Structure formats: C-alpha cells, structure tokens
Amino acid sequence: MLAFAVCWQIPGTAAIKDSYDADVIIYGGTSAAVTAAVQVARQGKTVLVVSPDKHLGGLSSGGLGFTDTGNKSVIGGLARDFYHRVYMEYDKPEAWKWQKKEEYGNKGQGTPAMDGKERTMWIFEPHVAEKVFEDFVKENNIKVYRNEWLNRAKGVVKKNGRIVSIKTLSGKVFSGKMFIDATYEGDLMAAAGVKYHVGREANSVYGELWNGIQPEVFQHGHHFKKNISPYKKEGDPKSGLLPYVSAEKIGKKGEGDNKIQAYCFRMCLSANPDNRIPFPKPEGYDAAKYELLARVYKAGWTETFDKYDPIPNKKTDTNNHGPFSTDFIGQNYDYPDATYERRKQIIKEHELYQKGLMYFLSNDPAVPADVQTEMRKWGLPKDEFKDNGGWPHQIYVREARRMIGQHVMTEGETLGKQAITKSVGMGSYSLDAHNAQRYVKADGYVQNEGDIGVHPKTPYSISYESLTPKKAECQNLLVPVCLSSSHIAYGSIRMEPVFMILGQSAASAAVQAIDAKTAVQDIDYEKLKTQLLKDKQKLVFE
C-alpha cells in the first residue's frame, strides 16, 4: 500500500513542505500504532504512521520485556502474533549470544516465559521486540515518518466535526479520512478538541472504591513498613523535608486529585562482564537526594533485587520495588499537558534521578556492603539501546491523559460487576496503580500513597465506545491508548498486549467507517465484530 506525497509551490513564494495523504493517518510509534498500521494495510487501505519516536514499539521495545501478561488466553490477533514472532526469534540458535537456551529458565509473569505448545514467548530483550515491530512494518510496506512531532498549537485542521489534516513541527502535512491517536500522551486527541481527564477521579464520580486518594492502603508492599523520618535532621520538622517528600497535606480517602501514578524507566540491566557498562556518576549527582533510602536500609530493608526479573541472555527487566525505588514519585504531575520542552525536562530529571540511584546503590557507604557488592556486578547492556548508551529510549508513561468518550470504562466493568455489549478486546491484569505521592503523616513519619493492586476474578471485555470520542467532538478519530477510562480501570487496561489488541481493533473500525462513509460512532458493530473474530481477536471470556 502506497500513499501519495505532493509538493507544491505558490508563484513568488518559497516551496511549501511536502503534503502526504492516506486513508488512515496514525499518530504515534507505540505497539498500538504498529498493530493498527498492519491491520489497515492488510485490509487494503493506505496508511501512514507519523511517529514522534525514532524507535517503534514504545515500552514493548523500550525495556518492558517481562510482559504484564494477565490471562494470556484472551490475547489474540496481531498481539498474539507478536509474541509468536518473539518465540520464533528465540528459536534461532544465534539469538542466544550470552546464555544457553536451556540455562535461561522459564520464569514469566503469570505464565511461562516460553510456551512451546502455543509457540509464544512472553519475555524478551528490547532489541528482539524492536526487530519484530520493524518486520511488521517492512512486510506490509508501511511508510513511517519518524521524529515527526505534532504541532499541538495549530497543527490540527478540522471541518464539520472531522479532522482533515495534521501538521508536524517540521512543516509536513498529513491528510486522511480517518485518524488514530496511538500515543501514550493523547496529544492528537487533545489538539483535536476532544475532552479528557488527567488525575484520579473521586470515587463518587463513577461509583468506584479504588479510584481516588487511598491513604494507608498498601497492596504491593511499596510503602514504608517502619517509621522513617522525612526530615533532614531526623525527627526535627524545623530542619526541612528531605528531597522528594511533599509538604502538601494528604486529602481524604476517595477524593479526587490531579495526581498521576509514578513514572520510571524500565531498565534493561546486565551482570555479564563482557556486555556491561558500569553505572557512571551522573551529572548533578547528590547523595543527599537518596537519604530517605539510606534510612530505609538502616531500618533493615533487604529487598533491593526483588524486581530484577530475568530476560534472555543474562539480562533483566528491572522495575520499581519498595518504598524508595526507580519510581520517581510525585515528579510527573504536569507531564500529560506539558509542552514538549517541559516533557523533555521531566524525562531528563527521571533519567538523572534513576542513574543517580544506581550510582548511590553501587557506591555510597550508607548502602549495606552486600548490596554494594552485588550492585557493582550490574550495569547497562552494551547491546541494547546502542544509540543511547544502553539507556531506554522510552520513559514508562503509565498514565497521562484519558479521553472522556462515548463510554467510560470503570472499575465495575473490569471487576465483572457490569457487562460490556460491544467488545473489541479483553483485559485481565490487576487494577494496578503505582504510588502517586509521598507525604508526611500526622505522626510525623513519611509514607507513600496510591499503590493499588486489585485482581479481577475473570478477564473482562473492553467497549468499542471507549475508543471513540463523543460524536459532537470528533467523528473520525479513534483512541486505543489514551482511551476513555477512569484512573483505576486504566490501571488494568494499560498493558502492552492490550494496547496492541485495541490498536488492531481501532484500525478495523477505521476501515469500516471509510467503507460505510460514516462517523466512527455510527459503524455497524456486528460487521466490526465479524472482522475482529476473523482476525482471531478474543472478545468474551470462555
């Protein structure tokens, strides 16, 4: 499928930059963007991917190799094909460069890493995932415009309730019949004038239990289990607060706020001396920033390496763990609506914080000797993220904007208390929210808040109408990543396999809307369902 590029010049003026046209324009470079593009191409329509990212796959190729699988039986379509292709990559002897296949083990998250019967592999290295996404693109002749950033101020042209074109900061104009916002931030959605929410709704808004502020609720253990003073001089409020502790008084249980769960980088680490870059001392390093962690160690904490989850070739997918970890709590509140410049600053702050943390763990005398000794064995892998010094190219945007669309997915539906009639895919992971704030309790000790992990009894369906804006706001846009969901329901939906599923389903809906010459809100769901089932998507739990 080829799209057309046109370059024109008005007499007496400089040349206007290229304009590009396709049936479907996809904005984003995430795993959802790739599956959406593949689906459009396979259904005979033209498609262009306009990606602010240089690397395709988002978190799936950005360090999150220890897949949040949930119940793998409800992962179908192109998502399952992705994990099958990963399996096929690791079926090649040359894939096992640093480790014998039989030495790897088979640890996965809720499922074995390698499923020989289903020929799927759920745990993988970043470069393998990126290769699979690039293979998808090449096989389907999909044109991807990389490092193209939407002009959020005046780059979206709408007419009669429909997006006509989008313009990037480089001056390129992309026109289409249908548009899909597959970014983690929802920038196209927002620029198109679609209503959205940032932060946690009060429980009263959607009749939920786990959405709003959750003081003294600890469901993953990422909290201070012993009394730790948050003050520079222990026990002395007059000395001031340590870094990264909020002076804001915590709200009441169940109230809403503008806070979002913490971000981090999912570091890929290696303890292989032949494939390891030692942790350097980052610019602006200050050990005082990690004093709170020093006090946690002093209190007897011993769980440093509990989330060094193994991926092939003696590497890890290292996630946050404990009361003070790679999650940079409270430092991302303005990210969703921030300018590109401010976002880059926030991302850099997260990078320096996390690199500083690793240097602190490896070198500071306040860290137990056994932890230091073990940490010095670890480093960034030489053979991952080669153009970024081994550091992931994608920050873990666990949550940003969330559309307020035709239907809002809520806790009740994810927990099976309410039914969905227009399913376009399924989720099954726990309602997983990371800490949103670190505050001082009334007794003068520090605590984290926002860490929720509630497990659905069975997988649940996701509504088509959660991918579509209200018709009055936009008629030709689908949003499979920043979809319409409450904060706590999004905590379950926001998993990479689900994003791939919803990206593919959104693409099928876009194609049907083009064929029917109708708004995305008005397509025939039964026809869409037929296509989804043909593509082996899972719509209901059996």
Coordinates of C-alpha atoms in Angstrom, one line a residue:
M1 CA 0.0 0.0 0.0
L2 CA 1.5 3.3 -1.1
A3 CA 0.3 6.7 0.0
F4 CA 0.9 9.8 -2.1
A5 CA 3.2 12.8 -1.5
V6 CA 2.6 16.1 -3.2
C7 CA 4.9 19.1 -3.1
W8 CA 3.5 22.4 -4.5
Q9 CA 4.8 26.0 -4.8
I10 CA 2.8 29.2 -5.0
P11 CA 4.4 31.5 -7.5
G12 CA 6.7 34.0 -5.9
T13 CA 6.9 32.1 -2.6
A14 CA 9.2 29.5 -1.1
A15 CA 8.3 25.9 -1.6
I16 CA 5.7 24.6 0.9
K17 CA 6.9 21.4 2.5
D18 CA 5.5 18.0 1.4
S19 CA 2.0 17.1 2.0
Y20 CA 1.1 13.4 2.4
D21 CA -2.3 11.7 2.0
A22 CA -3.6 8.3 3.1
D23 CA -6.9 6.7 4.0
V24 CA -5.7 6.4 7.7
I25 CA -3.2 8.5 9.5
I26 CA -1.8 7.0 12.7
Y27 CA 0.0 9.3 15.1
G28 CA 2.4 7.6 17.4
G29 CA 5.1 4.9 17.4
T30 CA 3.8 2.6 20.1
S31 CA 3.0 -1.1 19.9
A32 CA -0.6 0.0 19.2
A33 CA 0.5 2.2 16.4
V34 CA 2.2 -0.7 14.7
T35 CA -0.6 -3.2 15.0
A36 CA -3.1 -0.5 13.8
A37 CA -1.0 0.2 10.7
V38 CA -0.6 -3.5 9.9
Q39 CA -4.3 -4.0 10.2
V40 CA -5.2 -1.1 7.9
A41 CA -2.7 -2.3 5.3
R42 CA -3.9 -5.9 5.4
Q43 CA -7.5 -4.6 4.8
G44 CA -6.4 -2.9 1.6
K45 CA -6.4 0.8 2.7
T46 CA -3.5 3.2 2.6
V47 CA -1.9 4.1 5.9
L48 CA 0.9 6.4 7.1
V49 CA 2.5 6.3 10.6
V50 CA 3.5 9.7 11.9
S51 CA 5.8 8.9 14.8
P52 CA 7.5 11.4 17.2
D53 CA 9.7 8.4 18.2
K54 CA 12.7 7.1 16.2
H55 CA 12.2 3.6 17.6
L56 CA 9.0 1.7 17.1
G57 CA 7.2 -0.3 19.9
G58 CA 7.0 2.1 22.8
L59 CA 7.5 0.3 26.1
S60 CA 7.4 -3.2 24.4
S61 CA 10.7 -2.4 22.8
G62 CA 11.8 0.1 25.5
G63 CA 12.7 -2.1 28.4
L64 CA 9.4 -3.8 29.4
G65 CA 10.4 -7.3 28.4
F66 CA 8.9 -9.0 31.4
T67 CA 5.4 -8.8 29.9
D68 CA 2.4 -7.9 32.1
T69 CA 0.5 -10.8 30.6
G70 CA -2.5 -11.4 32.8
N71 CA -4.6 -14.2 31.3
K72 CA -2.8 -15.0 28.1
S73 CA -5.8 -16.9 26.7
V74 CA -7.6 -13.6 25.9
I75 CA -4.6 -12.2 24.0
G76 CA -5.4 -12.7 20.3
G77 CA -4.9 -11.3 16.8
L78 CA -1.8 -9.4 16.0
A79 CA -0.8 -9.2 19.7
R80 CA -0.5 -12.9 19.9
D81 CA 1.3 -12.9 16.5
F82 CA 3.8 -10.5 18.1
Y83 CA 4.6 -12.9 20.9
H84 CA 4.7 -15.8 18.5
R85 CA 7.2 -14.0 16.4
V86 CA 9.3 -13.4 19.5
Y87 CA 9.2 -17.1 20.1
M88 CA 10.4 -17.7 16.6
E89 CA 13.3 -15.3 17.1
Y90 CA 14.4 -17.2 20.2
D91 CA 14.1 -20.5 18.4
K92 CA 17.2 -19.4 16.4
P93 CA 20.4 -20.6 18.0
E94 CA 22.1 -17.3 17.2
A95 CA 19.6 -15.5 19.5
W96 CA 21.3 -17.0 22.5
K97 CA 24.6 -15.0 22.4
W98 CA 25.3 -14.7 26.1
Q99 CA 23.5 -17.7 27.5
K100 CA 22.5 -21.2 26.5
K101 CA 18.8 -21.5 25.9
E102 CA 18.5 -24.4 28.4
E103 CA 20.2 -22.2 31.1
Y104 CA 17.7 -19.4 30.8
G105 CA 14.9 -21.0 32.9
N106 CA 11.3 -20.2 32.1
K107 CA 10.1 -17.6 34.5
G108 CA 7.3 -15.4 33.3
Q109 CA 4.7 -13.1 34.9
G110 CA 1.6 -15.3 35.3
T111 CA 2.7 -17.6 32.5
P112 CA 5.9 -19.5 31.5
A113 CA 8.3 -17.2 29.5
M114 CA 8.3 -19.7 26.6
D115 CA 5.1 -21.6 25.8
G116 CA 6.2 -24.4 23.5
K117 CA 2.6 -25.7 23.0
E118 CA 1.3 -22.3 21.9
R119 CA 4.6 -21.3 20.3
T120 CA 4.6 -17.9 22.1
M121 CA 7.3 -16.2 24.1
W122 CA 6.3 -13.5 26.6
I123 CA 9.7 -12.5 28.0
F124 CA 12.2 -10.9 25.7
E125 CA 15.1 -8.5 25.1
P126 CA 14.3 -4.9 23.8
H127 CA 16.2 -5.3 20.5
V128 CA 14.3 -8.5 19.7
A129 CA 10.9 -6.8 20.2
E130 CA 12.0 -3.8 18.1
K131 CA 13.1 -6.2 15.3
V132 CA 9.6 -7.8 15.3
F133 CA 7.9 -4.4 15.0
E134 CA 10.2 -3.4 12.2
D135 CA 9.5 -6.7 10.5
F136 CA 5.8 -6.0 10.7
V137 CA 6.4 -2.6 9.0
K138 CA 8.6 -4.0 6.2
E139 CA 6.4 -7.0 5.4
N140 CA 3.4 -4.7 5.0
N141 CA 5.2 -1.9 3.1
I142 CA 4.1 0.6 5.8
K143 CA 5.6 4.1 5.5
V144 CA 6.7 5.5 8.8
Y145 CA 7.7 9.2 9.2
R146 CA 9.9 9.3 12.3
N147 CA 10.8 12.1 14.6
E148 CA 7.7 14.0 13.5
W149 CA 6.1 15.9 16.3
L150 CA 2.5 17.1 16.1
N151 CA 2.1 20.9 16.1
R152 CA -0.2 20.8 19.1
A153 CA -1.0 24.6 19.0
K154 CA -2.3 24.9 15.4
G155 CA -1.5 21.6 13.6
V156 CA -4.9 20.0 13.6
V157 CA -7.3 21.2 10.9
K158 CA -11.0 20.2 11.4
K159 CA -14.0 20.8 9.2
N160 CA -17.6 19.8 10.0
G161 CA -16.6 17.8 13.1
R162 CA -13.9 15.8 11.3
I163 CA -10.1 16.1 11.3
V164 CA -9.0 17.0 7.7
S165 CA -5.2 17.1 8.3
I166 CA -2.5 17.3 10.9
K167 CA 0.8 19.3 10.6
T168 CA 4.0 18.5 12.3
L169 CA 6.6 20.9 13.7
S170 CA 8.8 20.1 10.6
G171 CA 6.1 21.5 8.4
K172 CA 4.8 18.2 6.9
V173 CA 1.0 18.0 6.4
F174 CA -0.7 14.6 6.6
S175 CA -4.3 14.4 5.3
G176 CA -6.6 11.4 5.8
K177 CA -10.1 10.1 6.0
M178 CA -9.5 8.6 9.5
F179 CA -7.1 9.3 12.3
I180 CA -5.8 7.1 15.1
D181 CA -4.1 8.6 18.2
A182 CA -1.8 5.8 19.4
T183 CA 0.5 7.9 21.6
Y184 CA 0.9 7.4 25.4
E185 CA 0.1 11.1 25.9
G186 CA -3.0 11.6 23.7
D187 CA -1.6 14.7 22.0
L188 CA -3.7 14.4 18.8
M189 CA -6.8 13.7 20.8
A190 CA -6.3 16.8 22.9
A191 CA -5.3 19.0 20.0
A192 CA -8.5 17.9 18.2
G193 CA -10.6 19.3 20.9
V194 CA -11.7 16.0 22.5
K195 CA -12.4 16.2 26.2
Y196 CA -10.2 14.2 28.5
H197 CA -9.2 13.8 32.2
V198 CA -5.9 13.9 34.0
G199 CA -5.5 12.6 37.5
R200 CA -7.7 10.5 39.8
E201 CA -11.5 10.9 39.8
A202 CA -13.3 10.9 43.1
N203 CA -14.8 7.5 43.9
S204 CA -18.2 9.2 43.8
V205 CA -17.9 10.1 40.1
Y206 CA -18.3 6.6 38.8
G207 CA -19.4 4.7 41.9
E208 CA -15.9 3.2 42.5
L209 CA -14.0 2.0 45.5
W210 CA -10.3 2.1 44.4
N211 CA -10.1 5.2 42.3
G212 CA -9.5 8.3 44.5
I213 CA -6.9 9.0 47.2
Q214 CA -6.1 5.8 49.1
P215 CA -4.2 6.7 52.3
E216 CA -3.0 3.7 54.4
V217 CA -3.9 1.2 51.6
F218 CA -0.9 -0.9 50.7
Q219 CA -1.4 -3.7 48.2
H220 CA 2.0 -4.2 46.6
G221 CA 4.3 -3.5 49.5
H222 CA 5.8 -0.4 48.0
H223 CA 5.4 1.6 51.2
F224 CA 7.4 2.4 54.3
K225 CA 6.9 -0.5 56.6
K226 CA 8.7 1.1 59.5
N227 CA 8.7 4.6 60.9
I228 CA 11.1 6.7 58.8
S229 CA 11.6 10.4 59.5
P230 CA 11.2 12.6 56.4
Y231 CA 13.2 15.5 57.8
K232 CA 16.8 16.5 57.0
K233 CA 17.5 16.2 60.7
E234 CA 15.7 13.1 61.9
G235 CA 12.7 14.0 64.0
D236 CA 13.1 17.7 63.6
P237 CA 10.4 19.4 61.4
K238 CA 12.2 22.7 61.6
S239 CA 15.2 21.2 59.6
G240 CA 13.0 20.9 56.5
L241 CA 11.9 18.0 54.4
L242 CA 14.2 15.6 52.5
P243 CA 14.1 15.6 48.7
Y244 CA 11.0 14.1 47.0
V245 CA 8.8 14.4 50.1
S246 CA 5.7 16.5 49.6
A247 CA 4.7 19.2 52.1
E248 CA 1.1 19.0 50.9
K249 CA -1.4 17.6 53.4
I250 CA -3.0 14.5 52.1
G251 CA -6.7 14.6 51.1
K252 CA -9.5 12.4 52.4
K253 CA -10.0 8.8 51.3
G254 CA -11.9 8.6 48.0
E255 CA -11.4 12.2 47.0
G256 CA -10.1 13.0 43.5
D257 CA -7.0 15.0 42.7
N258 CA -4.7 15.9 39.8
K259 CA -2.0 13.4 40.7
I260 CA -1.0 10.5 38.5
Q261 CA 0.9 7.3 39.2
A262 CA 4.7 7.5 39.1
Y263 CA 6.8 7.0 36.0
C264 CA 10.2 5.3 35.7
F265 CA 12.4 3.8 33.1
R266 CA 12.2 0.0 32.8
M267 CA 16.0 -0.6 32.8
C268 CA 17.5 -3.5 31.0
L269 CA 20.5 -4.5 33.1
S270 CA 23.3 -7.0 32.6
A271 CA 25.6 -8.7 35.1
N272 CA 27.7 -10.1 32.2
P273 CA 31.2 -8.5 32.4
D274 CA 31.5 -8.8 28.6
N275 CA 28.3 -7.0 28.0
R276 CA 28.1 -4.5 30.8
I277 CA 28.5 -0.7 31.1
P278 CA 29.2 0.2 34.7
F279 CA 26.9 2.8 36.3
P280 CA 28.6 6.2 35.9
K281 CA 28.3 9.1 38.3
P282 CA 25.6 11.2 36.6
E283 CA 25.7 15.0 36.2
G284 CA 24.5 16.9 39.2
Y285 CA 24.7 13.8 41.4
D286 CA 23.9 14.5 45.1
A287 CA 23.9 11.6 47.6
A288 CA 21.6 13.7 49.8
K289 CA 18.8 13.1 47.3
Y290 CA 18.8 9.4 48.4
E291 CA 19.0 9.9 52.2
L292 CA 15.5 8.5 52.6
L293 CA 16.6 5.3 51.0
A294 CA 19.7 5.2 53.3
R295 CA 17.3 5.4 56.3
V296 CA 15.2 2.5 54.8
Y297 CA 18.3 0.4 54.7
K298 CA 19.2 1.4 58.2
A299 CA 15.8 0.2 59.3
G300 CA 16.6 -3.3 57.9
W301 CA 15.2 -3.4 54.4
T302 CA 16.6 -6.2 52.3
E303 CA 14.6 -6.3 49.1
T304 CA 16.8 -4.4 46.7
F305 CA 17.0 -7.1 43.9
D306 CA 13.4 -8.5 44.1
K307 CA 12.3 -7.0 40.8
Y308 CA 15.4 -7.8 38.7
D309 CA 13.2 -10.0 36.5
P310 CA 15.2 -12.3 34.2
I311 CA 15.0 -11.9 30.4
P312 CA 17.2 -13.9 28.0
N313 CA 21.0 -13.6 27.7
K314 CA 21.7 -12.8 31.4
K315 CA 19.8 -9.6 31.4
T316 CA 16.9 -8.2 33.4
D317 CA 13.8 -6.1 33.1
T318 CA 14.3 -4.0 36.3
N319 CA 11.1 -2.4 37.6
N320 CA 10.5 -0.4 40.8
H321 CA 10.3 -2.2 44.1
G322 CA 10.0 -1.0 47.7
P323 CA 9.3 2.4 49.4
F324 CA 12.1 4.3 47.6
S325 CA 13.0 3.0 44.2
T326 CA 13.1 3.7 40.5
D327 CA 9.6 5.1 40.6
F328 CA 10.1 8.9 40.8
I329 CA 7.0 9.6 42.9
G330 CA 5.3 13.0 42.5
Q331 CA 7.6 14.3 39.9
N332 CA 5.4 13.9 36.8
Y333 CA 2.1 15.6 37.6
D334 CA 2.5 18.2 34.8
Y335 CA 3.7 15.8 32.2
P336 CA 0.4 15.0 30.4
D337 CA -0.4 18.6 29.4
A338 CA 3.2 19.9 29.4
T339 CA 5.0 21.4 26.4
Y340 CA 7.4 19.3 24.5
E341 CA 10.2 21.3 26.1
R342 CA 8.9 20.7 29.6
R343 CA 8.3 17.0 28.9
K344 CA 12.0 16.6 27.8
Q345 CA 13.0 18.2 31.1
I346 CA 10.8 15.9 33.1
I347 CA 12.2 12.9 31.2
K348 CA 15.8 14.1 31.8
E349 CA 15.0 14.6 35.5
H350 CA 13.8 11.0 35.7
E351 CA 16.8 9.7 33.9
L352 CA 19.2 11.6 36.2
Y353 CA 17.3 10.5 39.3
Q354 CA 17.4 6.9 38.3
K355 CA 21.1 6.9 37.2
G356 CA 21.9 8.6 40.4
L357 CA 20.0 5.9 42.3
M358 CA 22.0 3.2 40.7
Y359 CA 25.3 5.0 41.4
F360 CA 24.2 5.5 45.0
L361 CA 23.4 1.8 45.4
S362 CA 26.8 0.9 44.0
N363 CA 29.0 3.4 45.9
D364 CA 27.5 5.1 48.9
P365 CA 28.7 3.9 52.4
A366 CA 25.2 4.2 53.7
V367 CA 24.2 1.3 51.5
P368 CA 24.9 -2.2 53.1
A369 CA 28.1 -3.7 51.9
D370 CA 26.4 -6.8 50.5
V371 CA 24.1 -4.6 48.4
Q372 CA 27.0 -2.6 47.1
T373 CA 29.0 -5.7 46.2
E374 CA 26.1 -7.1 44.2
M375 CA 25.2 -3.8 42.6
R376 CA 28.7 -3.4 41.2
K377 CA 28.2 -6.6 39.2
W378 CA 25.4 -4.9 37.3
G379 CA 25.3 -2.3 34.6
L380 CA 23.6 -1.2 31.4
P381 CA 23.9 -3.7 28.5
K382 CA 26.2 -2.8 25.6
D383 CA 24.0 -4.5 23.0
E384 CA 20.7 -2.7 23.9
F385 CA 19.7 0.9 23.1
K386 CA 23.1 1.3 21.3
D387 CA 22.3 4.9 20.2
N388 CA 21.5 5.9 23.7
G389 CA 24.4 4.5 25.8
G390 CA 22.4 1.5 26.9
W391 CA 19.6 3.6 28.4
P392 CA 16.0 3.0 27.4
H393 CA 14.6 5.4 24.8
Q394 CA 11.1 5.3 26.2
I395 CA 10.1 6.5 29.7
Y396 CA 7.3 4.5 31.3
V397 CA 4.3 6.7 30.9
R398 CA 2.0 4.6 33.0
E399 CA -0.8 7.1 32.6
A400 CA -1.3 10.5 31.1
R401 CA -4.5 11.9 29.5
R402 CA -7.5 9.7 29.4
M403 CA -10.3 10.5 26.9
I404 CA -13.9 11.1 28.2
G405 CA -15.5 9.4 25.3
Q406 CA -18.8 7.8 24.3
H407 CA -18.3 5.3 27.1
V408 CA -16.0 5.4 30.2
M409 CA -14.6 2.1 31.3
T410 CA -14.8 1.9 35.1
E411 CA -13.8 -0.4 38.0
G412 CA -17.2 -2.1 37.9
E413 CA -16.6 -3.4 34.4
T414 CA -13.1 -4.5 35.0
L415 CA -14.2 -6.4 38.1
G416 CA -17.1 -8.1 36.3
K417 CA -19.9 -6.2 38.1
Q418 CA -21.1 -4.6 34.9
A419 CA -21.3 -6.0 31.4
I420 CA -20.0 -4.7 28.1
T421 CA -22.0 -5.3 24.9
K422 CA -19.7 -4.0 22.2
S423 CA -16.4 -5.7 22.9
V424 CA -13.3 -5.0 20.8
G425 CA -10.8 -6.9 23.0
M426 CA -10.2 -8.0 26.5
G427 CA -8.1 -7.1 29.6
S428 CA -7.3 -9.3 32.6
Y429 CA -4.4 -7.7 34.5
S430 CA -4.9 -6.4 38.0
L431 CA -6.1 -2.9 38.6
D432 CA -2.5 -1.8 39.0
A433 CA -1.8 1.8 40.1
H434 CA 1.6 2.8 41.4
N435 CA 2.2 5.4 44.1
A436 CA 1.1 8.9 43.3
Q437 CA 2.5 10.8 46.3
R438 CA 4.9 10.7 49.2
Y439 CA 3.7 12.7 52.2
V440 CA 4.2 13.3 55.9
K441 CA 1.6 11.5 58.1
A442 CA 0.1 13.2 61.2
D443 CA 2.6 11.3 63.4
G444 CA 5.5 13.0 61.6
Y445 CA 6.7 9.9 59.6
V446 CA 6.9 9.5 55.8
Q447 CA 4.5 7.4 53.8
N448 CA 3.6 6.7 50.1
E449 CA 0.1 6.7 48.8
G450 CA -1.6 5.4 45.7
D451 CA -0.3 1.8 45.4
I452 CA -3.3 -0.3 44.4
G453 CA -3.4 -3.9 43.1
V454 CA -6.9 -5.4 42.8
H455 CA -7.3 -8.6 40.8
P456 CA -10.3 -9.2 38.5
K457 CA -11.9 -12.6 39.1
T458 CA -12.0 -13.2 35.3
P459 CA -10.9 -11.4 32.2
Y460 CA -13.3 -8.6 31.0
S461 CA -14.4 -7.1 27.8
I462 CA -13.4 -3.6 26.6
S463 CA -16.1 -1.4 25.0
Y464 CA -15.7 -0.2 21.4
E465 CA -17.3 3.1 22.6
S466 CA -14.3 3.6 24.9
L467 CA -12.1 4.1 21.8
T468 CA -14.4 6.8 20.3
P469 CA -14.9 10.4 21.3
K470 CA -18.3 11.9 21.7
K471 CA -19.7 12.5 18.2
A472 CA -20.1 16.2 18.7
E473 CA -16.3 16.5 19.4
C474 CA -14.8 14.4 16.5
Q475 CA -16.2 11.9 14.0
N476 CA -13.1 10.4 12.5
L477 CA -10.7 9.8 15.4
L478 CA -10.1 6.6 17.4
V479 CA -8.0 6.5 20.6
P480 CA -6.8 3.0 21.6
V481 CA -4.1 4.0 24.1
C482 CA -5.4 7.1 25.9
L483 CA -8.9 5.6 25.7
S484 CA -11.9 6.5 27.8
S485 CA -11.4 5.1 31.2
S486 CA -11.4 6.0 34.9
H487 CA -8.0 6.2 36.5
I488 CA -8.3 2.9 38.3
A489 CA -9.8 0.9 35.4
Y490 CA -7.0 2.2 33.3
G491 CA -4.6 0.7 35.8
S492 CA -5.6 -2.7 34.4
I493 CA -6.2 -1.7 30.7
R494 CA -2.8 0.0 30.3
M495 CA -0.9 -3.2 29.5
E496 CA 1.1 -3.5 26.3
P497 CA -0.7 -6.6 25.0
V498 CA -4.0 -4.8 25.4
F499 CA -2.7 -1.7 23.6
M500 CA -1.8 -4.0 20.6
I501 CA -5.2 -5.6 20.7
L502 CA -7.0 -2.2 20.8
G503 CA -4.8 -0.8 18.1
Q504 CA -5.8 -3.5 15.7
S505 CA -9.4 -3.2 16.6
A506 CA -9.4 0.6 16.2
A507 CA -7.9 0.1 12.7
S508 CA -10.6 -2.3 11.7
A509 CA -13.2 0.2 12.9
A510 CA -11.5 3.0 10.9
V511 CA -11.6 0.9 7.7
Q512 CA -15.3 0.1 8.2
A513 CA -16.1 3.8 8.8
I514 CA -14.3 4.6 5.5
D515 CA -16.2 1.9 3.6
A516 CA -19.6 2.9 5.1
K517 CA -18.8 6.7 4.7
T518 CA -19.9 7.2 8.2
A519 CA -18.6 8.5 11.6
V520 CA -16.7 6.1 13.8
Q521 CA -19.6 6.4 16.3
D522 CA -22.1 5.1 13.7
I523 CA -20.4 2.0 12.3
D524 CA -22.3 -1.3 12.3
Y525 CA -20.8 -3.1 15.4
E526 CA -21.9 -6.6 14.1
K527 CA -19.8 -6.1 11.0
L528 CA -16.9 -5.0 13.1
K529 CA -17.3 -8.0 15.4
T530 CA -17.3 -10.3 12.4
Q531 CA -14.0 -8.8 11.2
L532 CA -12.4 -9.0 14.7
L533 CA -13.4 -12.6 15.1
K534 CA -12.0 -13.3 11.6
D535 CA -8.7 -11.8 12.9
K536 CA -8.8 -14.1 15.9
Q537 CA -9.4 -11.4 18.4
K538 CA -10.8 -12.5 21.8
L539 CA -14.0 -10.6 22.6
V540 CA -15.5 -12.6 25.5
F541 CA -14.1 -14.9 28.1
E542 CA -14.9 -18.5 27.6

